[in-house]
mmCIF file of C-alpha atoms in Angstrom:
data_model
loop_
_atom_site.group_PDB
_atom_site.id
_atom_site.type_symbol
_atom_site.label_atom_id
_atom_site.label_comp_id
_atom_site.label_asym_id
_atom_site.label_seq_id
_atom_site.Cartn_x
_atom_site.Cartn_y
_atom_site.Cartn_z
ATOM 1 C CA MET A 14 123.509 67.821 85.008
ATOM 2 C CA ALA A 15 123.600 65.414 87.940
ATOM 3 C CA GLU A 16 120.377 64.535 89.696
ATOM 4 C CA HIS A 17 120.233 65.130 93.436
ATOM 5 C CA THR A 18 117.675 63.827 95.879
ATOM 6 C CA VAL A 19 117.160 64.880 99.449
ATOM 7 C CA SER A 20 114.811 62.802 101.551
ATOM 8 C CA GLY A 21 111.704 64.774 102.464
ATOM 9 C CA LEU A 22 112.725 67.918 100.580
ATOM 10 C CA LYS A 23 109.854 69.963 99.189
ATOM 11 C CA VAL A 24 110.477 72.946 96.960
ATOM 12 C CA GLY A 25 107.922 75.626 96.128
ATOM 13 C CA LEU A 26 107.779 78.507 93.722
ATOM 14 C CA GLU A 27 106.407 81.921 94.607
ATOM 15 C CA ILE A 28 105.985 84.333 91.723
ATOM 16 C CA HIS A 29 105.633 88.103 92.107
ATOM 17 C CA GLN A 30 104.313 89.709 88.960
ATOM 18 C CA ARG A 31 102.228 92.802 88.325
ATOM 19 C CA ILE A 32 99.175 91.803 86.302
ATOM 20 C CA GLY A 33 96.732 93.955 84.373
ATOM 21 C CA SER A 34 93.945 93.898 86.958
ATOM 22 C CA GLY A 35 93.039 96.214 89.803
ATOM 23 C CA LYS A 36 94.439 96.088 93.317
ATOM 24 C CA LEU A 37 93.673 92.832 95.114
ATOM 25 C CA PHE A 38 91.645 94.036 98.104
ATOM 26 C CA CYS A 39 90.225 97.420 97.111
ATOM 27 C CA ARG A 40 88.943 98.950 93.907
ATOM 28 C CA CYS A 41 91.559 101.737 93.715
ATOM 29 C CA ALA A 42 93.498 102.179 90.491
ATOM 30 C CA ALA A 43 96.716 100.164 90.366
ATOM 31 C CA SER A 44 98.664 102.839 88.486
ATOM 32 C CA ILE A 45 101.967 104.060 89.904
ATOM 33 C CA ASP A 46 102.002 107.481 88.266
ATOM 34 C CA THR A 47 99.818 109.409 90.722
ATOM 35 C CA LYS A 48 100.732 112.426 92.823
ATOM 36 C CA LYS A 49 102.256 112.123 96.315
ATOM 37 C CA ILE A 50 99.924 113.750 98.843
ATOM 38 C CA SER A 51 101.346 112.877 102.273
ATOM 39 C CA THR A 52 103.542 110.603 104.376
ATOM 40 C CA ILE A 53 102.851 108.281 107.286
ATOM 41 C CA LYS A 54 105.283 106.972 109.921
ATOM 42 C CA ARG A 55 105.074 103.503 111.416
ATOM 43 C CA LEU A 56 106.910 101.481 114.062
ATOM 44 C CA MET A 57 106.306 97.763 113.529
ATOM 45 C CA HIS A 58 105.397 95.343 116.339
ATOM 46 C CA PRO A 59 105.262 91.546 116.057
ATOM 47 C CA VAL A 60 102.235 89.586 117.225
ATOM 48 C CA LYS A 61 101.973 85.960 118.266
ATOM 49 C CA SER A 62 100.753 83.405 115.748
ATOM 50 C CA GLU A 63 97.460 81.530 115.996
ATOM 51 C CA PHE A 64 99.444 78.928 117.966
ATOM 52 C CA GLY A 65 100.634 81.504 120.514
ATOM 53 C CA GLU A 66 104.206 81.510 119.174
ATOM 54 C CA TRP A 67 106.506 84.377 118.197
ATOM 55 C CA ASP A 68 107.917 84.457 114.679
ATOM 56 C CA ARG A 69 111.740 84.560 114.895
ATOM 57 C CA SER A 70 112.236 86.821 111.913
ATOM 58 C CA ALA A 71 109.575 89.244 113.193
ATOM 59 C CA ARG A 72 111.288 89.390 116.605
ATOM 60 C CA PHE A 73 114.623 90.055 114.902
ATOM 61 C CA GLU A 74 113.170 92.919 112.872
ATOM 62 C CA GLN A 75 111.631 94.375 116.045
ATOM 63 C CA SER A 76 115.034 94.267 117.770
ATOM 64 C CA ARG A 77 116.368 96.620 115.089
ATOM 65 C CA ASP A 78 114.001 99.307 116.501
ATOM 66 C CA LEU A 79 113.426 100.947 113.122
ATOM 67 C CA ASN A 80 110.828 103.568 112.227
ATOM 68 C CA PHE A 81 109.511 103.644 108.679
ATOM 69 C CA THR A 82 108.151 106.535 106.637
ATOM 70 C CA TYR A 83 105.812 105.726 103.761
ATOM 71 C CA GLU A 84 104.706 108.013 100.968
ATOM 72 C CA ILE A 85 100.966 108.257 100.367
ATOM 73 C CA TYR A 86 99.694 108.797 96.822
ATOM 74 C CA GLU A 87 96.316 109.757 95.369
ATOM 75 C CA ASN A 88 95.450 106.150 94.582
ATOM 76 C CA ASN A 89 96.189 104.822 98.098
ATOM 77 C CA CYS A 90 93.284 104.094 100.417
ATOM 78 C CA LEU A 91 92.521 103.030 103.982
ATOM 79 C CA VAL A 92 92.694 99.337 103.046
ATOM 80 C CA GLU A 93 96.341 99.705 102.010
ATOM 81 C CA LEU A 94 97.135 101.604 105.208
ATOM 82 C CA ASP A 95 95.515 98.833 107.291
ATOM 83 C CA GLU A 96 92.952 101.311 108.607
ATOM 84 C CA GLU A 97 90.023 99.484 106.967
ATOM 85 C CA PRO A 98 89.343 95.757 106.444
ATOM 86 C CA PRO A 99 90.114 94.348 103.003
ATOM 87 C CA HIS A 100 87.317 94.331 100.452
ATOM 88 C CA GLU A 101 86.372 91.337 98.335
ATOM 89 C CA LEU A 102 89.210 89.824 96.299
ATOM 90 C CA ASP A 103 89.515 91.258 92.771
ATOM 91 C CA ALA A 104 87.839 88.671 90.513
ATOM 92 C CA ASP A 105 89.986 89.516 87.467
ATOM 93 C CA ALA A 106 93.189 88.965 89.452
ATOM 94 C CA LEU A 107 91.934 85.581 90.663
ATOM 95 C CA LYS A 108 91.073 84.574 87.079
ATOM 96 C CA VAL A 109 94.625 85.417 85.963
ATOM 97 C CA CYS A 110 96.088 83.353 88.830
ATOM 98 C CA LEU A 111 93.921 80.371 87.934
ATOM 99 C CA TRP A 112 94.929 80.673 84.258
ATOM 100 C CA VAL A 113 98.616 80.664 85.251
ATOM 101 C CA ALA A 114 98.022 77.677 87.548
ATOM 102 C CA LYS A 115 96.337 75.766 84.724
ATOM 103 C CA SER A 116 99.215 76.669 82.372
ATOM 104 C CA LEU A 117 101.637 75.189 84.917
ATOM 105 C CA ASN A 118 99.582 71.984 85.251
ATOM 106 C CA CYS A 119 98.668 72.809 88.855
ATOM 107 C CA LYS A 120 95.740 71.517 90.871
ATOM 108 C CA PRO A 121 93.652 74.459 92.136
ATOM 109 C CA VAL A 122 92.668 74.351 95.805
ATOM 110 C CA ASP A 123 88.969 73.954 96.635
ATOM 111 C CA ILE A 124 88.806 77.122 98.728
ATOM 112 C CA VAL A 125 91.114 80.133 98.460
ATOM 113 C CA GLN A 126 91.808 81.488 101.952
ATOM 114 C CA VAL A 127 93.495 84.801 102.619
ATOM 115 C CA MET A 128 96.221 84.488 105.254
ATOM 116 C CA ARG A 129 98.371 87.073 106.999
ATOM 117 C CA LYS A 130 102.149 86.723 107.054
ATOM 118 C CA GLN A 131 104.115 89.078 109.312
ATOM 119 C CA VAL A 132 106.597 91.248 107.453
ATOM 120 C CA LEU A 133 108.304 93.749 109.727
ATOM 121 C CA ASP A 134 111.229 94.756 107.504
ATOM 122 C CA GLY A 135 109.445 97.927 106.382
ATOM 123 C CA SER A 136 108.486 96.609 102.955
ATOM 124 C CA CYS A 137 104.753 97.015 103.642
ATOM 125 C CA VAL A 138 102.803 99.623 105.610
ATOM 126 C CA SER A 139 100.677 97.229 107.658
ATOM 127 C CA GLY A 140 103.454 94.992 109.018
ATOM 128 C CA PHE A 141 101.958 91.961 107.318
ATOM 129 C CA GLN A 142 101.398 90.619 103.842
ATOM 130 C CA ARG A 143 98.180 89.025 102.696
ATOM 131 C CA THR A 144 98.873 85.790 100.891
ATOM 132 C CA MET A 145 96.770 83.041 99.319
ATOM 133 C CA LEU A 146 97.438 79.510 98.176
ATOM 134 C CA ILE A 147 95.808 79.206 94.751
ATOM 135 C CA ALA A 148 97.078 75.861 93.437
ATOM 136 C CA THR A 149 99.607 73.103 94.121
ATOM 137 C CA ASP A 150 101.526 70.262 92.503
ATOM 138 C CA GLY A 151 102.325 71.932 89.197
ATOM 139 C CA TYR A 152 105.051 71.077 86.767
ATOM 140 C CA ILE A 153 106.624 72.429 83.616
ATOM 141 C CA GLU A 154 107.364 70.104 80.735
ATOM 142 C CA THR A 155 110.887 70.458 79.386
ATOM 143 C CA SER A 156 112.903 68.736 76.701
ATOM 144 C CA LYS A 157 114.618 66.519 79.294
#
């Protein structure tokens, strides 16, 4: 396999994996086998960033003028519907993330900060995703 270099290129890895802990920002059960009890409809609206700028992808999604209907289940709560502030981060979930980071030879950050990323494609009820940087600069040893 040929090696390629691009000046200034940085590549990151984002992993989505269900882990055996509770939900991240509330203490509701994380099971997916509960009974549907209702629906909620939402129309998403972009907001300006901390720098006073509009996110291009959020503006594009708004231009599609879509309404979204979400199913509500017994184990959903006001935090997930963005009707209540998030609770403290689930400690077990953070421990799993730090274990994975250590396994990937990453350097954990000094302070984990929760950030909001706008997501207006209908994939989440609130119109944003909470995200955290846990560690950086990892690597995986291979045979080459």
